[in-house]
PDB file of C-alpha atoms and ligand atoms in Angstrom:
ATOM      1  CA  UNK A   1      88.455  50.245 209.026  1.00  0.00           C
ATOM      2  CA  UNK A   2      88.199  51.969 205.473  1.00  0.00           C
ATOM      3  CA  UNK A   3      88.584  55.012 205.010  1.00  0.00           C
ATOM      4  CA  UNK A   4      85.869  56.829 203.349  1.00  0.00           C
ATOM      5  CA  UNK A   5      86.824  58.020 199.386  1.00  0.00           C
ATOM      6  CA  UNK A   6      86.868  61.649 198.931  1.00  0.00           C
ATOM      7  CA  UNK A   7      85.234  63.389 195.876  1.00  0.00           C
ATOM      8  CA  UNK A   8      86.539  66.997 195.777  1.00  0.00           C
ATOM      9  CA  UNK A   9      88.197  69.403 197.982  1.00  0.00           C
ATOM     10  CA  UNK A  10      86.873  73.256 197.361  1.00  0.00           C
ATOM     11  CA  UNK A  11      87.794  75.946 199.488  1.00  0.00           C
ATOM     12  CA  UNK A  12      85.131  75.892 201.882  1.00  0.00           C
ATOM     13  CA  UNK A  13      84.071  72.208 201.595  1.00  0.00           C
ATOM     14  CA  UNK A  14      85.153  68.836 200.845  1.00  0.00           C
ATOM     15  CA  UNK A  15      82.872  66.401 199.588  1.00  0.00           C
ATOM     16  CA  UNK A  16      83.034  62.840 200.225  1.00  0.00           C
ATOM     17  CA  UNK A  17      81.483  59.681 198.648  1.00  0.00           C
ATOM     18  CA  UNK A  18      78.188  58.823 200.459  1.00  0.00           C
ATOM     19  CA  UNK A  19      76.581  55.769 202.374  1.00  0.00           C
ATOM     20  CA  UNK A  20      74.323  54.736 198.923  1.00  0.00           C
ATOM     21  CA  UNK A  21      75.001  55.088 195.404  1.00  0.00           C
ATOM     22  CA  UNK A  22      73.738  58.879 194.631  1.00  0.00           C
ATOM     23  CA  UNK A  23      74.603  60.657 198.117  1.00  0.00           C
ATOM     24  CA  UNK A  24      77.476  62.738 199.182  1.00  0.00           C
ATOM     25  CA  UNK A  25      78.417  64.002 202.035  1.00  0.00           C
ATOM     26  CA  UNK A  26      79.608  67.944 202.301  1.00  0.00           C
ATOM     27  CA  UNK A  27      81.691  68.765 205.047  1.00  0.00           C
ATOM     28  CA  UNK A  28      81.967  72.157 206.103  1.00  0.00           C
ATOM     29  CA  UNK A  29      85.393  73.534 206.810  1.00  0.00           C
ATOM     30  CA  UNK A  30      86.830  76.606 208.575  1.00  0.00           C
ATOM     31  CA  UNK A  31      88.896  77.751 205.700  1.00  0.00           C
ATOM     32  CA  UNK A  32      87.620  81.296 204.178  1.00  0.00           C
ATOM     33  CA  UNK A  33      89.009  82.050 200.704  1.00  0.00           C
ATOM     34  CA  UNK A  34      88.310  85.594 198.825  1.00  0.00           C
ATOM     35  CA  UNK A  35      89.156  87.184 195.609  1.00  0.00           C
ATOM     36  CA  UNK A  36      89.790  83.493 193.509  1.00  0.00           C
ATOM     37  CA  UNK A  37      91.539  82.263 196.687  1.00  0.00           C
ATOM     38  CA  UNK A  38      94.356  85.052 196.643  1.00  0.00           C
ATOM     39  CA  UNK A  39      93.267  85.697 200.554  1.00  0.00           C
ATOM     40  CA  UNK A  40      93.254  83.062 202.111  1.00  0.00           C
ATOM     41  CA  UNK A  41      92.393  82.157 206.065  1.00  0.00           C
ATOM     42  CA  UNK A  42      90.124  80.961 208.749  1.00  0.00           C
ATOM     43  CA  UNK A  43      87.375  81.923 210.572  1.00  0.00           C
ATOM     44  CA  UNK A  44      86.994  79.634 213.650  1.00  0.00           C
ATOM     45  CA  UNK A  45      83.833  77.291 214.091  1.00  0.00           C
ATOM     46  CA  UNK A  46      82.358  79.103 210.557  1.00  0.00           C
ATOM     47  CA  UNK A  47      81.999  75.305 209.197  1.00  0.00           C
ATOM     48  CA  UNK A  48      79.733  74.282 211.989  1.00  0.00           C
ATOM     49  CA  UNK A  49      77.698  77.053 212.102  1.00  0.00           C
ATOM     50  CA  UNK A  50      77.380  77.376 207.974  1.00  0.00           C
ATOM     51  CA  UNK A  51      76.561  73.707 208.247  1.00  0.00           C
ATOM     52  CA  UNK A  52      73.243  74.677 210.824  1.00  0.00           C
ATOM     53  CA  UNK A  53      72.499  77.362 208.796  1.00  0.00           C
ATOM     54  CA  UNK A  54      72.364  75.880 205.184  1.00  0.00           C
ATOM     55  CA  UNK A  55      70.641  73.082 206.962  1.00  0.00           C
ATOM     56  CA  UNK A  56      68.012  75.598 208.648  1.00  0.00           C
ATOM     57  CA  UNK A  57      67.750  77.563 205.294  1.00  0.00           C
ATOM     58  CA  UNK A  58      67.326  74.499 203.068  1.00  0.00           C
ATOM     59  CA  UNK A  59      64.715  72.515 204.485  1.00  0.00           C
ATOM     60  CA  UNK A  60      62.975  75.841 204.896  1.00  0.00           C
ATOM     61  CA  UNK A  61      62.826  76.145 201.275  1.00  0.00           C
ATOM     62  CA  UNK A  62      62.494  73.000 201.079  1.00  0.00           C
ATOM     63  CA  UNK A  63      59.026  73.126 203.095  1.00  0.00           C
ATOM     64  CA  UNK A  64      58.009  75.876 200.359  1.00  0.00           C
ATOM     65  CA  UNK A  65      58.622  73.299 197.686  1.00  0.00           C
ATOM     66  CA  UNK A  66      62.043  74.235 196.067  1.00  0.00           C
ATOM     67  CA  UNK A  67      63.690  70.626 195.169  1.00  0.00           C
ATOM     68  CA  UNK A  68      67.343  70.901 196.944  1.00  0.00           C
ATOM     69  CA  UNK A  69      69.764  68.242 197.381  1.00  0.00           C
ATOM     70  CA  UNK A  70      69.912  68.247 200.900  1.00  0.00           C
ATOM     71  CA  UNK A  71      68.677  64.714 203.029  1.00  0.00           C
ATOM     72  CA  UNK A  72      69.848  65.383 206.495  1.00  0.00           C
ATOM     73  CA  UNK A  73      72.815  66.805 208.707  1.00  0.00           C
ATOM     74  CA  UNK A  74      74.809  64.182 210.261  1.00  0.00           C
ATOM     75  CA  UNK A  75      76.745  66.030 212.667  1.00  0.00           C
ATOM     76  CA  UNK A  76      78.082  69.123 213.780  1.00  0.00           C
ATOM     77  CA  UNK A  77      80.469  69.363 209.912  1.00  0.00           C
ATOM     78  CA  UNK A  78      78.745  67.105 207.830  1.00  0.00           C
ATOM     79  CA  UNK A  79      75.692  66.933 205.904  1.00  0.00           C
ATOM     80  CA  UNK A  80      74.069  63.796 203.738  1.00  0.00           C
ATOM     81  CA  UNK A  81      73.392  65.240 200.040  1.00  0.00           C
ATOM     82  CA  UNK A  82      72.266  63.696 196.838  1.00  0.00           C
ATOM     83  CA  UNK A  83      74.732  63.303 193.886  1.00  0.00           C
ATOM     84  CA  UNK A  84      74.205  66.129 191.421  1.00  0.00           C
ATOM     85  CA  UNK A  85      75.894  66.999 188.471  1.00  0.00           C
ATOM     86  CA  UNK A  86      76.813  70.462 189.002  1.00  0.00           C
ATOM     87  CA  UNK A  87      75.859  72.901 186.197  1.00  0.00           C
ATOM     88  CA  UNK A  88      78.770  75.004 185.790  1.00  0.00           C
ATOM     89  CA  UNK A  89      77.436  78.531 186.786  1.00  0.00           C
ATOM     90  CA  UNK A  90      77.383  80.696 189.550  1.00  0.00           C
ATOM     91  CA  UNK A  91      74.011  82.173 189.778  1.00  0.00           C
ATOM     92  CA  UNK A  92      73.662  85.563 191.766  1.00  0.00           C
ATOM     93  CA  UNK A  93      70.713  87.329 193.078  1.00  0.00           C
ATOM     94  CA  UNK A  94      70.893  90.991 193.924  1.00  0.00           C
ATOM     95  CA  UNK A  95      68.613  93.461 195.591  1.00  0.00           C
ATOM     96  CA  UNK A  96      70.557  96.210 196.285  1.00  0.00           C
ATOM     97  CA  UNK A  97      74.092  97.629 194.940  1.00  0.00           C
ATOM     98  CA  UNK A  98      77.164  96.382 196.643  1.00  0.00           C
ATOM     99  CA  UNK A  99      80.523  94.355 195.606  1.00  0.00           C
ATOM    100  CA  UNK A 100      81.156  93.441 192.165  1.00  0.00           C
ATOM    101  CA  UNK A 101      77.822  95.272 190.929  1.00  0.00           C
ATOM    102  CA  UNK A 102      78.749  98.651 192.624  1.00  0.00           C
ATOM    103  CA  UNK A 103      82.182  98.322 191.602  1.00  0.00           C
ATOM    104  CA  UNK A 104      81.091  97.431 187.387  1.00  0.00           C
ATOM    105  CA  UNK A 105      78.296 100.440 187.532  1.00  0.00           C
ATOM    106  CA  UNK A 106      79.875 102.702 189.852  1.00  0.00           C
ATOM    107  CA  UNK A 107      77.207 102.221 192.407  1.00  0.00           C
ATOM    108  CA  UNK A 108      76.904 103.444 195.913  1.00  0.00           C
ATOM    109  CA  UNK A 109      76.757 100.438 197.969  1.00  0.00           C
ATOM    110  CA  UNK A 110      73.863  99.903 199.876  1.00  0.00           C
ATOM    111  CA  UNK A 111      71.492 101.950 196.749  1.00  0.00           C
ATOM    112  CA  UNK A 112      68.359  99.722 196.481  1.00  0.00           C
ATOM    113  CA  UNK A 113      67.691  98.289 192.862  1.00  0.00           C
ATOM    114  CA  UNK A 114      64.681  99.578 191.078  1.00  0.00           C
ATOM    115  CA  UNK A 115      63.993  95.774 190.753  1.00  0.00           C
ATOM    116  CA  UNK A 116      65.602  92.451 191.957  1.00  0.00           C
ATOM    117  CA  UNK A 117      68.635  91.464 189.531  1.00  0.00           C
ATOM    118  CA  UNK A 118      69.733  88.008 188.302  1.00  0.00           C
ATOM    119  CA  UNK A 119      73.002  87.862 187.219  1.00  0.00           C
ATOM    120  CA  UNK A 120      75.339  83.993 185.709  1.00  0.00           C
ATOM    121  CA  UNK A 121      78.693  83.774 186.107  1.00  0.00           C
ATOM    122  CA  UNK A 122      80.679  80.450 184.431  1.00  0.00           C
ATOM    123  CA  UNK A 123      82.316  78.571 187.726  1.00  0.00           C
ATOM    124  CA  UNK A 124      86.090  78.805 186.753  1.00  0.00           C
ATOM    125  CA  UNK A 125      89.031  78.983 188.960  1.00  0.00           C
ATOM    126  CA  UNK A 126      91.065  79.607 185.961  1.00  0.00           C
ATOM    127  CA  UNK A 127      89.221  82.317 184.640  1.00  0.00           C
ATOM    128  CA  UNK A 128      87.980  84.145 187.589  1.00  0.00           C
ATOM    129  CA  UNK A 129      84.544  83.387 187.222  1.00  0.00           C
ATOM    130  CA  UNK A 130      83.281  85.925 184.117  1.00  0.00           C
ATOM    131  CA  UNK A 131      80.376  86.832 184.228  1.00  0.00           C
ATOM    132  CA  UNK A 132      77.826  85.279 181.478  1.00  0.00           C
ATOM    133  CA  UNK A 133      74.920  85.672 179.274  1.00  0.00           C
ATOM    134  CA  UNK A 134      71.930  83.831 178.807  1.00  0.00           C
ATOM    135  CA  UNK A 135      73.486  83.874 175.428  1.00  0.00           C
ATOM    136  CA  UNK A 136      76.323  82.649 176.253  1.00  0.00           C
ATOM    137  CA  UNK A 137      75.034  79.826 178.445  1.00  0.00           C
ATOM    138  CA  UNK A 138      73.121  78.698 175.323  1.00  0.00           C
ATOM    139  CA  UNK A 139      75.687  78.895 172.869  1.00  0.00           C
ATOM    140  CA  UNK A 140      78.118  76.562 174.970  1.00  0.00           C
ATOM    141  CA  UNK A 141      75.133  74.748 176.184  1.00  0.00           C
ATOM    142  CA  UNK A 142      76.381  74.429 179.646  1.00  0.00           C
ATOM    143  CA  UNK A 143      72.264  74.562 180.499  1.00  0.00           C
ATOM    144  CA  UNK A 144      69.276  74.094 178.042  1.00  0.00           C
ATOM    145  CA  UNK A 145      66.433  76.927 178.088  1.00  0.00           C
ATOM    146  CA  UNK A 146      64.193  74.908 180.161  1.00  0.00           C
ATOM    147  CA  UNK A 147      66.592  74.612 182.942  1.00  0.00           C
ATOM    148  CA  UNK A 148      67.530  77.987 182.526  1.00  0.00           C
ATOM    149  CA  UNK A 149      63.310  79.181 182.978  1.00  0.00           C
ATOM    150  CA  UNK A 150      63.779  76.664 186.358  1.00  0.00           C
ATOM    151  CA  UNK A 151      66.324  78.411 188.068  1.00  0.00           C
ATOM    152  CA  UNK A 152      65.742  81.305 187.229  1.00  0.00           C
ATOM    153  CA  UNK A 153      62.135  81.503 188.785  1.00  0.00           C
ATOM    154  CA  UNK A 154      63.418  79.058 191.678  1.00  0.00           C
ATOM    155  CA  UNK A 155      65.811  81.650 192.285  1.00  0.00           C
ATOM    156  CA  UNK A 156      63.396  84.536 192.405  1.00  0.00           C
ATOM    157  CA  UNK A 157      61.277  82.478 195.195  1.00  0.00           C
ATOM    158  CA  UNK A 158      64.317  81.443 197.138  1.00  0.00           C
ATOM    159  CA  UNK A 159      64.651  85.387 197.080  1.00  0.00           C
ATOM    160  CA  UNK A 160      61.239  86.438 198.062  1.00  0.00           C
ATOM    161  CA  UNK A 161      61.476  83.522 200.953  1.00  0.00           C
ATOM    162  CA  UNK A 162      64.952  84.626 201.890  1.00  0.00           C
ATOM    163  CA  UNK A 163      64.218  88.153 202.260  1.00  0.00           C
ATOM    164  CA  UNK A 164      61.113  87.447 204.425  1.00  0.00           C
ATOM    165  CA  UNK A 165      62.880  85.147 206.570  1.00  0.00           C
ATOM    166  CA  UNK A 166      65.565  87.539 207.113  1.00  0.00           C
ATOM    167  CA  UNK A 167      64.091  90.580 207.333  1.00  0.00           C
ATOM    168  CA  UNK A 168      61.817  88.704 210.241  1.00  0.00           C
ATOM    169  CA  UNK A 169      65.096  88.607 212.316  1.00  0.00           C
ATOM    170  CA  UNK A 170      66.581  92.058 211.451  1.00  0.00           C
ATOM    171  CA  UNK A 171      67.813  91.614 208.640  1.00  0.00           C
ATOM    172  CA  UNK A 172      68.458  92.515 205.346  1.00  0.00           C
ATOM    173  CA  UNK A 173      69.438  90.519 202.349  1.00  0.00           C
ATOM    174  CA  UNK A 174      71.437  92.408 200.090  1.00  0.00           C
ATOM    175  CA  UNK A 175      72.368  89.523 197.703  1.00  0.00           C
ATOM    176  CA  UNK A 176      73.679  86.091 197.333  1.00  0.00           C
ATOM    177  CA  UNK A 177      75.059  83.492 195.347  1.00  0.00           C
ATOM    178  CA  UNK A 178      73.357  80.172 194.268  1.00  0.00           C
ATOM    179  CA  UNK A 179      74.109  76.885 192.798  1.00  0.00           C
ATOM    180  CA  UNK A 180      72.245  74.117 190.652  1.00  0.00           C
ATOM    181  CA  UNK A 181      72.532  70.747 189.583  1.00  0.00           C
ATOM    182  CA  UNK A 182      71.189  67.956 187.651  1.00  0.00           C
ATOM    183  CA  UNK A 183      69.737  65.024 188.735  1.00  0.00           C
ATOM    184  CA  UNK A 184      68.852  62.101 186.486  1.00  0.00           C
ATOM    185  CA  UNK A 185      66.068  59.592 185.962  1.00  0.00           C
ATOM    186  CA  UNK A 186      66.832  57.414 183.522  1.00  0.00           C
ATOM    187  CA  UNK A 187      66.783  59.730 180.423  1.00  0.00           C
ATOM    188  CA  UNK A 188      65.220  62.302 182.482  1.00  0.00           C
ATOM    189  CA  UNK A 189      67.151  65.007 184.050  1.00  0.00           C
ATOM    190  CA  UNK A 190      66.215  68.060 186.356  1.00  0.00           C
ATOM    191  CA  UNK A 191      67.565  71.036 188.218  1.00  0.00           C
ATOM    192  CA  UNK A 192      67.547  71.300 191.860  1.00  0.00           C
ATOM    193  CA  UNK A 193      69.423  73.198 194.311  1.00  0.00           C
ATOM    194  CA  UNK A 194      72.391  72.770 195.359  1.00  0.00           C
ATOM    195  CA  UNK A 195      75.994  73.770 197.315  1.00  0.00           C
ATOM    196  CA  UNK A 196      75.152  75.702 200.442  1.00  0.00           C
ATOM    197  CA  UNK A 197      73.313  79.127 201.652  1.00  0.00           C
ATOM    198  CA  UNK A 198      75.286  80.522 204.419  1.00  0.00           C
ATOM    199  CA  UNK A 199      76.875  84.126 205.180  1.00  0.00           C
ATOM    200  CA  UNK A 200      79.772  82.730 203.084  1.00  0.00           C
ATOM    201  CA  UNK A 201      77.877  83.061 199.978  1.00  0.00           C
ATOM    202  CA  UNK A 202      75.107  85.780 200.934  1.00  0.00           C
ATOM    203  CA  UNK A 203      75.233  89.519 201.570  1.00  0.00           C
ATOM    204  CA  UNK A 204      73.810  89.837 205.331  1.00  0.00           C
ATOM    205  CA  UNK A 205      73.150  93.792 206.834  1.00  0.00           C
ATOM    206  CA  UNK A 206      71.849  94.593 210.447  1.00  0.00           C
ATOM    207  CA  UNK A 207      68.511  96.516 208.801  1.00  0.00           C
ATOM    208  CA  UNK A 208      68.988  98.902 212.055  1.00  0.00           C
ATOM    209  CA  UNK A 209      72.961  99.979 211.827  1.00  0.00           C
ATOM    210  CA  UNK A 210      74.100  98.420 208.619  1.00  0.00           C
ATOM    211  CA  UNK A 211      76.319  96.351 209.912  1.00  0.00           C
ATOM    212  CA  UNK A 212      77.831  93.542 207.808  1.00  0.00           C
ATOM    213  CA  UNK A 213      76.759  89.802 209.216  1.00  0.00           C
ATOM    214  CA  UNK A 214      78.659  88.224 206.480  1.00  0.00           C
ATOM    215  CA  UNK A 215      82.116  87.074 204.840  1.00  0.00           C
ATOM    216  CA  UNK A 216      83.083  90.802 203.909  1.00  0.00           C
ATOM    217  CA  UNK A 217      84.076  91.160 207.333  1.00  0.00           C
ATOM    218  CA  UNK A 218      87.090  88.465 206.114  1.00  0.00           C
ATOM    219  CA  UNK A 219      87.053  89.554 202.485  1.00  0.00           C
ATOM    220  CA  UNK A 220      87.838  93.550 203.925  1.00  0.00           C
ATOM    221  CA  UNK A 221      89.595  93.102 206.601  1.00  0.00           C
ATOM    222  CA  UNK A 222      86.702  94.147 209.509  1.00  0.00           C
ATOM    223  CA  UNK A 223      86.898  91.724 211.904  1.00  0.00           C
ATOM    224  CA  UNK A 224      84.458  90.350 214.274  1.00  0.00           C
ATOM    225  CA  UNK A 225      83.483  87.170 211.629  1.00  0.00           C
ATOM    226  CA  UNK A 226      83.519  84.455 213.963  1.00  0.00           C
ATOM    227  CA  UNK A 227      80.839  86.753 216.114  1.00  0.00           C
ATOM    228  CA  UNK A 228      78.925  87.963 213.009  1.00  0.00           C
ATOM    229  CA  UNK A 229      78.066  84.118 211.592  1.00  0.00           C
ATOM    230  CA  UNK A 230      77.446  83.789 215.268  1.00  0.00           C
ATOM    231  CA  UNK A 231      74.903  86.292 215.315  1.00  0.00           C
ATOM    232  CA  UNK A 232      73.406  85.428 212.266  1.00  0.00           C
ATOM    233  CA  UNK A 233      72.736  81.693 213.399  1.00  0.00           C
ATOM    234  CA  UNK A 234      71.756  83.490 216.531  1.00  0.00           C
ATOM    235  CA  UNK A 235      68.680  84.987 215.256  1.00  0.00           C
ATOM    236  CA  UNK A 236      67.616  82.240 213.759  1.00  0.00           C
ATOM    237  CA  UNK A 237      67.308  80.446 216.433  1.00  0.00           C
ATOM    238  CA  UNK A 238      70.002  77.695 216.420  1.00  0.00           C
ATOM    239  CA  UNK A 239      72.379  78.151 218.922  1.00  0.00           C
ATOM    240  CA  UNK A 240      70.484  76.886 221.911  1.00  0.00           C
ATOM    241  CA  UNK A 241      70.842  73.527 222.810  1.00  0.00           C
ATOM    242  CA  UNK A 242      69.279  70.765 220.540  1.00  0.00           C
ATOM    243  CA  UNK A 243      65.578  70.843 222.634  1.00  0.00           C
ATOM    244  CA  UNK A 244      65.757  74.831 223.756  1.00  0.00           C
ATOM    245  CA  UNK A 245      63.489  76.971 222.212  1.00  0.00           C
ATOM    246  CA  UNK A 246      65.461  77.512 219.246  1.00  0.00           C
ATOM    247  CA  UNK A 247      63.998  74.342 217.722  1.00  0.00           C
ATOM    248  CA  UNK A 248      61.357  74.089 215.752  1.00  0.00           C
ATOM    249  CA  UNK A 249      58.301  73.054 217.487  1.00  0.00           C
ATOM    250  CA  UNK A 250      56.940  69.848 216.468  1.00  0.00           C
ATOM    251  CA  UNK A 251      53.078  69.726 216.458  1.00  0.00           C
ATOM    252  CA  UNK A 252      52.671  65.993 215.339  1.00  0.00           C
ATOM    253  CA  UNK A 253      54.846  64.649 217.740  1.00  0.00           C
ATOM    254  CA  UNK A 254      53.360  67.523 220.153  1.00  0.00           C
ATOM    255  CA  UNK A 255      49.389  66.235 219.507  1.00  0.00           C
ATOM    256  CA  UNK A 256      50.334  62.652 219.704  1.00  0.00           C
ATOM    257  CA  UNK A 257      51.900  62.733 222.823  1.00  0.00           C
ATOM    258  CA  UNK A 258      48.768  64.501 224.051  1.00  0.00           C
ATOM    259  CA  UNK A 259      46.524  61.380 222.825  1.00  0.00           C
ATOM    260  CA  UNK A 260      48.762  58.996 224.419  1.00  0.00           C
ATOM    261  CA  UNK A 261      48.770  61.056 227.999  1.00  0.00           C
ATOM    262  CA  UNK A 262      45.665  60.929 229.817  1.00  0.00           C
ATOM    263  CA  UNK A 263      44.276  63.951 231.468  1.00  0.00           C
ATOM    264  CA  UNK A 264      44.272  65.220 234.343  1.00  0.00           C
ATOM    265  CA  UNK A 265      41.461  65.765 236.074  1.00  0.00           C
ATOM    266  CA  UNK A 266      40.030  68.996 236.446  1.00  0.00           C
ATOM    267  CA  UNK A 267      40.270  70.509 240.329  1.00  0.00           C
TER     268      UNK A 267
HETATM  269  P1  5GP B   1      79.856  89.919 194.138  1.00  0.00           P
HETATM  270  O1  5GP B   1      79.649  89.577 192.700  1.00  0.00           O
HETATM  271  O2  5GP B   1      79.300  91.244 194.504  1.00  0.00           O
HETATM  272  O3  5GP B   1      81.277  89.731 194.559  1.00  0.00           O
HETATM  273  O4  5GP B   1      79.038  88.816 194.958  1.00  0.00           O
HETATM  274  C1  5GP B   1      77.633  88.798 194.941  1.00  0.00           C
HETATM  275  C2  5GP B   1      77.133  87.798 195.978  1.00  0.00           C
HETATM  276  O5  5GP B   1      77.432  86.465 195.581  1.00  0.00           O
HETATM  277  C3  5GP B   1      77.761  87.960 197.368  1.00  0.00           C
HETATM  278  O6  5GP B   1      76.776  87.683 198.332  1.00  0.00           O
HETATM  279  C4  5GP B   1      78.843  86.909 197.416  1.00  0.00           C
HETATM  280  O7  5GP B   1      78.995  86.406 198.728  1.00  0.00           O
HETATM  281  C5  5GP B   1      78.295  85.829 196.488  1.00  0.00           C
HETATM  282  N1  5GP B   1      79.357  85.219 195.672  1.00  0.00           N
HETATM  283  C6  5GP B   1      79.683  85.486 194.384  1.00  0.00           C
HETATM  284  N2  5GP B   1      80.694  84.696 193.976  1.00  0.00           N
HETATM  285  C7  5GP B   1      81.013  83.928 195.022  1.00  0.00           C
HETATM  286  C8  5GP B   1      81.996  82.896 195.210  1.00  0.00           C
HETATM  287  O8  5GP B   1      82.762  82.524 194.316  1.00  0.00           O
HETATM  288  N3  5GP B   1      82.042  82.331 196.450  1.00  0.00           N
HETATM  289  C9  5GP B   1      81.190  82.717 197.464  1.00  0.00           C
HETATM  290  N4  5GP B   1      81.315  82.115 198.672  1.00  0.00           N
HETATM  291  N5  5GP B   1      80.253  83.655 197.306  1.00  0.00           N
HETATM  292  C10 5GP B   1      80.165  84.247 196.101  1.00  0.00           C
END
């Protein structure tokens, strides 16, 4: 048997070559990283459960019409993606002060923001990930202008989805951290979303007691992580069993099977 070639190993995922020319597949791992990978452990079963969730969130947006690069999951770690090439930038969406933004501005965490902030930051280990400029990001052209008009309005909808959908279950989405890339069509090229949407990479508060549903609990030393991604994948539905309720019903299937059953007669 052969074994399959892996791509790249991150901190949270390793990606390995796909089944046809232009997929990967992104397996989810337990390791948690913070602070450019200076803390470093794990949080048990988080891979499985960010894998459900990305998967829930993605074809969501995906059902709103936001190109991503997700195809399908294929099992409890692994999902089938297409083959992008990654544009180099770390592209965060913030609705209210906390982390780094607090911390810069010397603002009180949890302060809403009089309007919803995008903020780049180049993707590099070596440098700590610095925060960029549109400027900057033209200069070194690591995206042209039109890509950089496409994700930044795909990021404001992924917000205003994200926010609704969140807010339906409690709660609130303080911020989060997205990723692009390139695909290619002949001499054609465009953006679509990419990497993963997950508490790992997203700011998650109860909306009732504040409580933080995300990787802070690991980056600061709380506790109670494995439980919070828990709850998180909770409310959304998918941790009942693969038919419970938590699934998403499916009319189609639902209306055909009523054609196909005759019936019954009326008492
Ligand atoms: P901050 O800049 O406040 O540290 O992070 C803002 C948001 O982006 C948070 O939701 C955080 O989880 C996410 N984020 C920023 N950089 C990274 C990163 O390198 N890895 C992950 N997993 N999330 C990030």
């Amino acid at each position: 048997m052969s074994r399959r070639r892996q791509i790249y190993e991150g901190k949270a995922k390793i990606l390995y070559e796909g089944p046809e020319p232009g997929t990967i597949i992104q397996y989810f791992k337990d390791d948690a990283t913070a602070f450019n990978a200076q803390k470093k452990g794990t949080i048990n079963g988080k891979g499985v459960i960010n894998n459900r969730i990305s998967e829930h969130v993605f074809l969501r947006l995906s059902h709103i019409g936001i190109p991503t690069h997700f195809i399908r999951r294929l099992n409890m770690r692994e999902q089938l993606v297409r083959q992008v090439e990654i544009i180099p930038l770390e592209v965060v969406v913030r609705n209210v002060a906390a982390g780094s933004l607090s911390k810069r501005l010397g603002l009180e965490e949890g302060e809403p923001l009089p309007h919803t902030l995008i903020e780049y930051y180049l993707k590099s280990d070596e440098l700590q990930d610095p925060m960029v400029a549109e400027e900057h990001i033209a200069c070194f052209g690591w995206a042209t202008h039109e890509e950089m008009q496409d994700i930044s309005s795909m990021a404001i909808r992924v917000n205003d989805f994200l926010c609704g959908m969140f807010a339906a279950i409690d709660i609130r989405l303080v911020d989060f951290k997205l990723e692009f890339g390139r695909i290619w069509d002949q001499d054609y090229s465009r953006v679509i979303l990419a990497d993963e949407i997950s508490p790992d990479n997203c700011r998650l508060w109860d909306m009732n007691s504040g409580e933080k549903l995300d990787k802070d609990r690991f980056r600061r030393d709380l506790g109670g992580e494995e439980e919070a991604y828990q709850e998180v994948a909770r409310r959304l539905g998918l941790l009942q069993g693969e038919d419970g309720p938590g699934e998403v019903f499916d009319l189609s299937a639902h209306r055909s099977k009523l054609r196909t059953t005759p019936a019954k007669p009326k008492k």
